[in-house]
Amino acid sequence: MTGLTGSLSSIGVGLVVCGAGYSIAKLSARAMDNMARQPEVGARIQTVMIIAAALIEGIALFGAVICLVVR
């Protein structure tokens, strides 16, 4: 059972990392689009983007820790 649990845990960590990477890439792309359309609010968009990226990373770290603890 340990081998199967370890394998599934590794797959879970991989999915967490892929999901976080995709989310941050999507967030960055949308932020760049909006900054190109409205340069005057670029600083506010950048601040909100950094906060959102940090929250996404926190969730990803939490998910990765859970997957590794299950192992």
mmCIF file of C-alpha atoms in Angstrom:
data_model
loop_
_atom_site.group_PDB
_atom_site.id
_atom_site.type_symbol
_atom_site.label_atom_id
_atom_site.label_comp_id
_atom_site.label_asym_id
_atom_site.label_seq_id
_atom_site.Cartn_x
_atom_site.Cartn_y
_atom_site.Cartn_z
ATOM 1 C CA MET A 1 0.000 0.000 0.000
ATOM 2 C CA THR A 2 2.897 2.367 0.708
ATOM 3 C CA GLY A 3 4.121 2.222 -2.901
ATOM 4 C CA LEU A 4 0.705 3.132 -4.255
ATOM 5 C CA THR A 5 0.255 5.920 -1.712
ATOM 6 C CA GLY A 6 3.681 7.334 -2.569
ATOM 7 C CA SER A 7 2.950 7.249 -6.285
ATOM 8 C CA LEU A 8 -0.417 8.927 -5.893
ATOM 9 C CA SER A 9 1.129 11.506 -3.585
ATOM 10 C CA SER A 10 3.741 12.324 -6.223
ATOM 11 C CA ILE A 11 1.033 12.710 -8.847
ATOM 12 C CA GLY A 12 -0.869 14.985 -6.471
ATOM 13 C CA VAL A 13 2.169 17.219 -5.955
ATOM 14 C CA GLY A 14 2.647 17.404 -9.720
ATOM 15 C CA LEU A 15 -0.964 18.414 -10.248
ATOM 16 C CA VAL A 16 -0.717 21.082 -7.549
ATOM 17 C CA VAL A 17 2.383 22.574 -9.158
ATOM 18 C CA CYS A 18 0.856 22.497 -12.642
ATOM 19 C CA GLY A 19 -2.346 24.115 -11.403
ATOM 20 C CA ALA A 20 -0.479 26.882 -9.608
ATOM 21 C CA GLY A 21 1.742 27.547 -12.614
ATOM 22 C CA TYR A 22 -1.224 27.720 -14.958
ATOM 23 C CA SER A 23 -3.137 30.022 -12.615
ATOM 24 C CA ILE A 24 -0.258 32.453 -12.223
ATOM 25 C CA ALA A 25 0.375 32.447 -15.981
ATOM 26 C CA LYS A 26 -3.293 33.189 -16.663
ATOM 27 C CA LEU A 27 -3.305 35.917 -14.008
ATOM 28 C CA SER A 28 -0.193 37.528 -15.470
ATOM 29 C CA ALA A 29 -1.539 37.421 -19.014
ATOM 30 C CA ARG A 30 -4.787 39.111 -17.988
ATOM 31 C CA ALA A 31 -2.920 41.728 -15.973
ATOM 32 C CA MET A 32 -0.635 42.547 -18.912
ATOM 33 C CA ASP A 33 -3.631 42.856 -21.239
ATOM 34 C CA ASN A 34 -5.345 45.250 -18.869
ATOM 35 C CA MET A 35 -2.180 47.288 -18.285
ATOM 36 C CA ALA A 36 -1.747 47.627 -22.047
ATOM 37 C CA ARG A 37 -5.326 48.878 -22.395
ATOM 38 C CA GLN A 38 -5.225 51.251 -19.421
ATOM 39 C CA PRO A 39 -1.644 52.249 -18.592
ATOM 40 C CA GLU A 40 -2.795 54.802 -16.014
ATOM 41 C CA VAL A 41 -3.968 52.052 -13.629
ATOM 42 C CA GLY A 42 -0.948 49.819 -14.195
ATOM 43 C CA ALA A 43 0.423 50.285 -10.682
ATOM 44 C CA ARG A 44 -2.850 49.216 -9.046
ATOM 45 C CA ILE A 45 -3.192 46.219 -11.346
ATOM 46 C CA GLN A 46 0.382 45.179 -10.610
ATOM 47 C CA THR A 47 -0.175 45.405 -6.855
ATOM 48 C CA VAL A 48 -3.342 43.319 -7.013
ATOM 49 C CA MET A 49 -1.613 40.820 -9.315
ATOM 50 C CA ILE A 50 1.267 40.333 -6.871
ATOM 51 C CA ILE A 51 -1.132 39.786 -3.967
ATOM 52 C CA ALA A 52 -3.196 37.296 -5.983
ATOM 53 C CA ALA A 53 -0.061 35.431 -7.111
ATOM 54 C CA ALA A 54 1.090 35.178 -3.495
ATOM 55 C CA LEU A 55 -2.282 33.738 -2.475
ATOM 56 C CA ILE A 56 -2.128 31.206 -5.320
ATOM 57 C CA GLU A 57 1.381 30.201 -4.236
ATOM 58 C CA GLY A 58 0.166 29.817 -0.648
ATOM 59 C CA ILE A 59 -2.617 27.500 -1.715
ATOM 60 C CA ALA A 60 -0.188 25.515 -3.876
ATOM 61 C CA LEU A 61 2.270 25.187 -1.004
ATOM 62 C CA PHE A 62 -0.528 24.040 1.303
ATOM 63 C CA GLY A 63 -1.627 21.421 -1.245
ATOM 64 C CA ALA A 64 1.931 20.201 -1.768
ATOM 65 C CA VAL A 65 2.473 19.865 1.987
ATOM 66 C CA ILE A 66 -0.731 17.850 2.331
ATOM 67 C CA CYS A 67 0.354 15.523 -0.492
ATOM 68 C CA LEU A 68 3.763 15.028 1.094
ATOM 69 C CA VAL A 69 2.307 14.416 4.572
ATOM 70 C CA VAL A 70 0.041 11.699 3.173
ATOM 71 C CA ARG A 71 3.126 10.004 1.795
#
